[in-house]
Short mmCIF file of C-alpha atoms in Angstrom, two decimals:
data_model
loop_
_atom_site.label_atom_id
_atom_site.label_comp_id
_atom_site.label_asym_id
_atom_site.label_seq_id
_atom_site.Cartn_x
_atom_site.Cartn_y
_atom_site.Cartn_z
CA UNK A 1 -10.00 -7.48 22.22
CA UNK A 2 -13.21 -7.23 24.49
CA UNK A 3 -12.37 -4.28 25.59
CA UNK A 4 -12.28 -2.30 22.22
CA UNK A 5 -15.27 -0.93 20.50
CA UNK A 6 -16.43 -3.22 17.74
CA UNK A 7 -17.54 -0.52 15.03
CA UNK A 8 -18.71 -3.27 12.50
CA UNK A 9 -18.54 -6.81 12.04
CA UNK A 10 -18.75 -8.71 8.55
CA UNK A 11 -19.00 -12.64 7.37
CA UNK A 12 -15.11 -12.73 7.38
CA UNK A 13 -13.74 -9.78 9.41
CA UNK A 14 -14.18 -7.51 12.45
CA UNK A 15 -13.65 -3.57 12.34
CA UNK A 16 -12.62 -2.07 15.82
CA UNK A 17 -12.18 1.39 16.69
CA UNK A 18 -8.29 2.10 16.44
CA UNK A 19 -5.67 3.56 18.73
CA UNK A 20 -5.22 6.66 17.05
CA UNK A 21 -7.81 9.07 15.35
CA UNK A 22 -8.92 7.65 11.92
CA UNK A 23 -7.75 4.35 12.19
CA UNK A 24 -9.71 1.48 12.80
CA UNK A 25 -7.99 -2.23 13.31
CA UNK A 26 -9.18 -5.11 10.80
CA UNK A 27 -9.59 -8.37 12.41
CA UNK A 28 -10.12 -11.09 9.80
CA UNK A 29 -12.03 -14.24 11.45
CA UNK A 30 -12.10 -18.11 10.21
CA UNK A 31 -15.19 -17.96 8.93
CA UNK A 32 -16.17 -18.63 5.23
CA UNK A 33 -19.28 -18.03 3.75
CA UNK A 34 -20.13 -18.23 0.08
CA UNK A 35 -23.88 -17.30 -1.76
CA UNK A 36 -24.22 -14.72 0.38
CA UNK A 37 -24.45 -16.59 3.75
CA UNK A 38 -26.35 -19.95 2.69
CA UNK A 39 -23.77 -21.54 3.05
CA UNK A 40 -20.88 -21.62 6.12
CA UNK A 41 -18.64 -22.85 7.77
CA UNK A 42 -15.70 -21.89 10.16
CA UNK A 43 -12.61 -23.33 8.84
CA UNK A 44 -9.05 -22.70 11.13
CA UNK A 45 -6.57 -20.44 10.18
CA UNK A 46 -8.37 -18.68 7.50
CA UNK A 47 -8.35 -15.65 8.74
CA UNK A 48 -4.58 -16.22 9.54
CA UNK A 49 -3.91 -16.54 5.87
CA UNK A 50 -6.28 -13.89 4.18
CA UNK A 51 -4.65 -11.74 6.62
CA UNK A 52 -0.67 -12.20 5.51
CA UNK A 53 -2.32 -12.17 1.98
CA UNK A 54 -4.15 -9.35 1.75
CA UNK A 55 -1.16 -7.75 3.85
CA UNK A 56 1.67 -9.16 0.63
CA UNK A 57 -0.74 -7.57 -2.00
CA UNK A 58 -2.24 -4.04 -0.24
CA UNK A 59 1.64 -3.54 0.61
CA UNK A 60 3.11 -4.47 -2.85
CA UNK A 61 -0.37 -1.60 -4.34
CA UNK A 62 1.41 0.67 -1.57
CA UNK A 63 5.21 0.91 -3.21
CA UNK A 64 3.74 1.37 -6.83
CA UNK A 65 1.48 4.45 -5.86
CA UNK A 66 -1.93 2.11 -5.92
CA UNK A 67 -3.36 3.94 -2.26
CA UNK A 68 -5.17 1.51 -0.26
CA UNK A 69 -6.25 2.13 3.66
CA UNK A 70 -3.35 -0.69 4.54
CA UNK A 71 -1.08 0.62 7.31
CA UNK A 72 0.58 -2.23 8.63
CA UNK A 73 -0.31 -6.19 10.50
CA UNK A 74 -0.78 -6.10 14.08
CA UNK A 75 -0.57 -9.81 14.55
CA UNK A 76 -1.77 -12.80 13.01
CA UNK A 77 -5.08 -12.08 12.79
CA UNK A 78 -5.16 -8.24 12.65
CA UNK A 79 -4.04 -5.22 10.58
CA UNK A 80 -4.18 -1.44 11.48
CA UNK A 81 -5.86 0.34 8.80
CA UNK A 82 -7.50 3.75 8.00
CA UNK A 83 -11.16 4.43 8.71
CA UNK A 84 -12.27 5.66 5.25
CA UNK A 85 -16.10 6.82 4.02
CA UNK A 86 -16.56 2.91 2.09
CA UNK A 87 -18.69 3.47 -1.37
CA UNK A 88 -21.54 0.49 -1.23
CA UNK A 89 -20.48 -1.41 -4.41
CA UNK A 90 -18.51 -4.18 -5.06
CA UNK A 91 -16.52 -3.46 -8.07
CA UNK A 92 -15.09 -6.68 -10.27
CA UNK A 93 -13.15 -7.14 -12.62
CA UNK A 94 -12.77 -10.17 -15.07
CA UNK A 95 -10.17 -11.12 -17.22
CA UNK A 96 -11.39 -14.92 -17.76
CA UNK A 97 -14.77 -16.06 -17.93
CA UNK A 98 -16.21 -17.78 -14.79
CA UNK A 99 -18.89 -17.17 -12.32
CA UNK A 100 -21.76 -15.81 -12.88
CA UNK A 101 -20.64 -13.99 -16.32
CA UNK A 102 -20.49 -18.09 -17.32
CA UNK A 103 -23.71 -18.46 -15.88
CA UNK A 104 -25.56 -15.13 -17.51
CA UNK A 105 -24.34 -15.15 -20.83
CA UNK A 106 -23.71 -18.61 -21.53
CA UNK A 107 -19.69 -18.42 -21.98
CA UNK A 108 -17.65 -21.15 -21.37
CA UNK A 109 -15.99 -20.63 -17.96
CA UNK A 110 -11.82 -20.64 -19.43
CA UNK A 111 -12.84 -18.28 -22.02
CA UNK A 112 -10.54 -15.32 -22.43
CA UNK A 113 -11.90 -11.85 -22.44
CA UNK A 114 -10.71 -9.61 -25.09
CA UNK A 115 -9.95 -6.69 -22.41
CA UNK A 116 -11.01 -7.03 -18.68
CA UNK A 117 -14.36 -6.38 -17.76
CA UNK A 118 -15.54 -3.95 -15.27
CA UNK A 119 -18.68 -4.91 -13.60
CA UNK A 120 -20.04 -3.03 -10.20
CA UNK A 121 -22.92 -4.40 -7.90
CA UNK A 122 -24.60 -2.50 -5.03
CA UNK A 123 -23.07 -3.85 -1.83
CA UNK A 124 -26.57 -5.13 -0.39
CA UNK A 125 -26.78 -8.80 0.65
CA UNK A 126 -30.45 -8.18 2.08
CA UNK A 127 -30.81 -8.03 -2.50
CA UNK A 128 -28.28 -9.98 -3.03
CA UNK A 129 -25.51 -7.53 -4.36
CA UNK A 130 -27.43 -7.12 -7.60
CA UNK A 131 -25.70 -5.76 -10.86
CA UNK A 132 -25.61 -2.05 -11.64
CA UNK A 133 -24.70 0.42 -14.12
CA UNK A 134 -22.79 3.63 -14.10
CA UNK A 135 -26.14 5.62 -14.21
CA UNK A 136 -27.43 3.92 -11.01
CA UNK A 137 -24.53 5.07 -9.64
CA UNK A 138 -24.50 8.52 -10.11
CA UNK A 139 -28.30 8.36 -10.27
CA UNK A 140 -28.92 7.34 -6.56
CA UNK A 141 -25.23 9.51 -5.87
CA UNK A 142 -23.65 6.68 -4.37
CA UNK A 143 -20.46 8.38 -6.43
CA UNK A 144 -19.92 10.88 -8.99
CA UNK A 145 -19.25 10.59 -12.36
CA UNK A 146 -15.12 11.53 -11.27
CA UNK A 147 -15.18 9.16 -8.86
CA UNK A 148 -16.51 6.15 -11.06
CA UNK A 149 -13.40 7.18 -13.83
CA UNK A 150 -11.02 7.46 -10.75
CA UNK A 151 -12.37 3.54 -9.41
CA UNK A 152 -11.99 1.96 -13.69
CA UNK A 153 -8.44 3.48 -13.58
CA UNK A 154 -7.40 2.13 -9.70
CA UNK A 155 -9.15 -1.24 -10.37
CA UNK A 156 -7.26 -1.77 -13.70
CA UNK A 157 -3.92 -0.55 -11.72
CA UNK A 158 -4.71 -3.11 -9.36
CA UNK A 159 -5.48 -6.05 -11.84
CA UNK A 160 -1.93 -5.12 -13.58
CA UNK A 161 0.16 -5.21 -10.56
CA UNK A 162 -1.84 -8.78 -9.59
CA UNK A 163 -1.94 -10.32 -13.02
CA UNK A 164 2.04 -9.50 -12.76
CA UNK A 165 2.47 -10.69 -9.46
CA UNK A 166 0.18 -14.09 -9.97
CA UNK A 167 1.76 -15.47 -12.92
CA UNK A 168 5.12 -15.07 -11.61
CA UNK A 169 4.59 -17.92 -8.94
CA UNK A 170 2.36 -19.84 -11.50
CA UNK A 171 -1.00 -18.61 -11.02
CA UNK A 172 -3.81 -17.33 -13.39
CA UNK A 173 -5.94 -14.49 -12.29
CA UNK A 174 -9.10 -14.96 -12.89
CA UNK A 175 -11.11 -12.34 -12.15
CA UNK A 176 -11.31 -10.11 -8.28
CA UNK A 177 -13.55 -8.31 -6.25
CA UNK A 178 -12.27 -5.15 -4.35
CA UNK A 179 -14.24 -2.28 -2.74
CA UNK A 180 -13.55 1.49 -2.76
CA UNK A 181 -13.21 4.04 0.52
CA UNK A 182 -13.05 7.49 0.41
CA UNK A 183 -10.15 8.87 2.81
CA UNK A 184 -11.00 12.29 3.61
CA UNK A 185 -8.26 14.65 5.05
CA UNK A 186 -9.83 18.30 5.62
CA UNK A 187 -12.33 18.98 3.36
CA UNK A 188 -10.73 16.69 0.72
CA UNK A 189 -10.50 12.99 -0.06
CA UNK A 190 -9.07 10.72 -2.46
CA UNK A 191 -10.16 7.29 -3.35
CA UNK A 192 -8.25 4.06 -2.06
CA UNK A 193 -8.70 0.36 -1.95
CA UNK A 194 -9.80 -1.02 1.31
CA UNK A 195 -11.50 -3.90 3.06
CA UNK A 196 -9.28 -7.06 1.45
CA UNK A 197 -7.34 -8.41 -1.43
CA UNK A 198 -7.19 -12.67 -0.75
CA UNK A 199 -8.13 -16.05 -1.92
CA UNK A 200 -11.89 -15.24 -0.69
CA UNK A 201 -12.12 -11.94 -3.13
CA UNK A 202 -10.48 -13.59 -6.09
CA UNK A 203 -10.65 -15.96 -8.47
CA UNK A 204 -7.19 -17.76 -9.24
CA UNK A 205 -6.43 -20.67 -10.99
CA UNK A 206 -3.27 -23.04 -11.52
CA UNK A 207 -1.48 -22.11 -14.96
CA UNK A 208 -0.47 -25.47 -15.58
CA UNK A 209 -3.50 -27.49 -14.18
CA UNK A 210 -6.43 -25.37 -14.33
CA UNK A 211 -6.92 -25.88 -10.48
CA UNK A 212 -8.54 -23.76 -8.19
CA UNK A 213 -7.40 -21.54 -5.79
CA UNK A 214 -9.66 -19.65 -3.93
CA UNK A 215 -12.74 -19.64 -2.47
CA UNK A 216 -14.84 -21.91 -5.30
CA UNK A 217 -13.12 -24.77 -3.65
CA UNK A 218 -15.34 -23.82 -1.15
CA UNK A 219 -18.55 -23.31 -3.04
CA UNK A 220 -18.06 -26.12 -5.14
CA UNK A 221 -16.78 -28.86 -2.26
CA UNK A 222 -13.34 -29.69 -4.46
CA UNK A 223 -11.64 -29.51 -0.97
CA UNK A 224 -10.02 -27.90 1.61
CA UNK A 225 -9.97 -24.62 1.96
CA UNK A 226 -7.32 -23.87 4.10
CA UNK A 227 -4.69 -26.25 2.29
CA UNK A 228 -5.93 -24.07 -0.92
CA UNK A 229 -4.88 -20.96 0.74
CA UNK A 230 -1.98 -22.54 2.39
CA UNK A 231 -1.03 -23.08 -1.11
CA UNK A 232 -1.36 -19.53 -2.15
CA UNK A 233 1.00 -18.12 0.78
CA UNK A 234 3.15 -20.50 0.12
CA UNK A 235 3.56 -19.48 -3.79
CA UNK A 236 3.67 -16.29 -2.89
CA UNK A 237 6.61 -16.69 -0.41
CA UNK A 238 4.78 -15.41 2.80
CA UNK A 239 5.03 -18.86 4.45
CA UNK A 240 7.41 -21.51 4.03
CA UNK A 241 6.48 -25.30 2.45
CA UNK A 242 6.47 -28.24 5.19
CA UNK A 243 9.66 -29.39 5.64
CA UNK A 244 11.35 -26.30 4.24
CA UNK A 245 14.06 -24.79 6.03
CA UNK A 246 13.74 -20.96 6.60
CA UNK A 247 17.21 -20.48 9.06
CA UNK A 248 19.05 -17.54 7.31
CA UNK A 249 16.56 -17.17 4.52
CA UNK A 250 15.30 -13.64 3.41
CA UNK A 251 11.63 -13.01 3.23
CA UNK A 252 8.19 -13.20 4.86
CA UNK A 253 7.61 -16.18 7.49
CA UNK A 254 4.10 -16.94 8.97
CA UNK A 255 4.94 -16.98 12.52
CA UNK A 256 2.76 -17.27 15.66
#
């Protein structure tokens, strides 16, 4: 890994330049962060797990014609991926209220939404990713008016497949961040999801319990992180439960 030219590095993962042209490897590290740095910590494994579960969803987008810059895991800790043109905004959506929609408009965090809720913020933490609205976004050009329709129809593609996919091993989504890259080929490009889909981008809670299960458990000091996410790939079949026996059994295994 010395060896390689870092391109960029992140609070939670590393880009290096790739072995082929336009690809660039994803290295996802142990650190967590939340308020936009205040507060860390480096917490072991983490990286192992937001990597098999960002790999489980940004596959499962894959085989229902979602495109995301996903290629395939490396290892435990890294995943081949294409270099795309990233938009700067964050773009979330909210089916539940929570966060800081509880905390701006005064709505009970629980609440369901009527519909989900599209909200984008500039990717700036020097600002602190600060709200904006469609006409910043063509207004400054960070994307056209096609490309903002193109991101509401690919984000509410994406919070179908994982509202699906959550609730069938008992888990509510919440609401979830993702972020938009333009993969040019030629003098074209089409939009796709990149960076990652896991436990630190989402909100998720128990169906049964109300529980938490993702990165507020971090924020909020209910507990450990890494048994949280543990948790998650566990639900979601990408690692087995202590004690369980995985000898002739189809499906995912987290293996060293």
């Amino acid at each position: 890994m010395a060896r390689r030219r870092m391109v960029y590095e992140g609070k939670a993962k590393i880009l290096y330049e790739g072995p082929e042209p336009g690809t660039l490897i994803q290295y996802f590290k142990d650190d967590a962060t939340a308020g936009n740095g205040a507060k860390k910590d480096v917490v072991e494994g983490k990286g192992v797990l937001n990597n098999r579960i960002s790999e489980h969803v940004m596959t499962g987008l894959n085989a229902i014609g979602v495109p995301t810059h996903f290629i395939r895991r490396l290892n435990m800790r890294e995943q081949l991926v294409r270099a795309v043109e990233m938009i700067p905004l964050e773009i979330v959506v909210r089916n539940v209220a929570a966060g800081s929609l509880s905390t701006r408009l005064g709505i009970e965090e629980g609440t369901p939404l009527p519909r989900p809720i599209i909200e984008f913020y500039l990717k700036d933490d020097a600002l602190g990713d600060p709200m904006v609205t469609e006409e910043h976004i063509i207004a400054f050009n960070w994307a056209a008016q096609q490309d903002i329709d193109d991101i509401i129809s690919l984000a509410l593609r994406v919070n179908d497949f994982m509202s699906g996919m959550m609730m069938g091993v008992g888990i509510r989504l919440i609401d979830f961040k993702i972020e938009i890259g333009r993969h040019w080929e030629g003098d074209f490009h089409r939009l796709v999801i990149a960076d990652e889909i896991s436990p630190d981008s989402c909100r998720l809670w128990d169906v049964k319990s109300g529980d938490k299960l993702d990165k507020d458990v971090f924020r909020r000091d209910l507990g450990s992180i890494a048994d949280t996410y543990s948790e998650v790939a566990q639900r979601l079949g990408i690692m087995p439960r202590p004690g369980e026996r995985t000898e002739g059994k189809r499906g995912p295994k987290l293996v060293h």
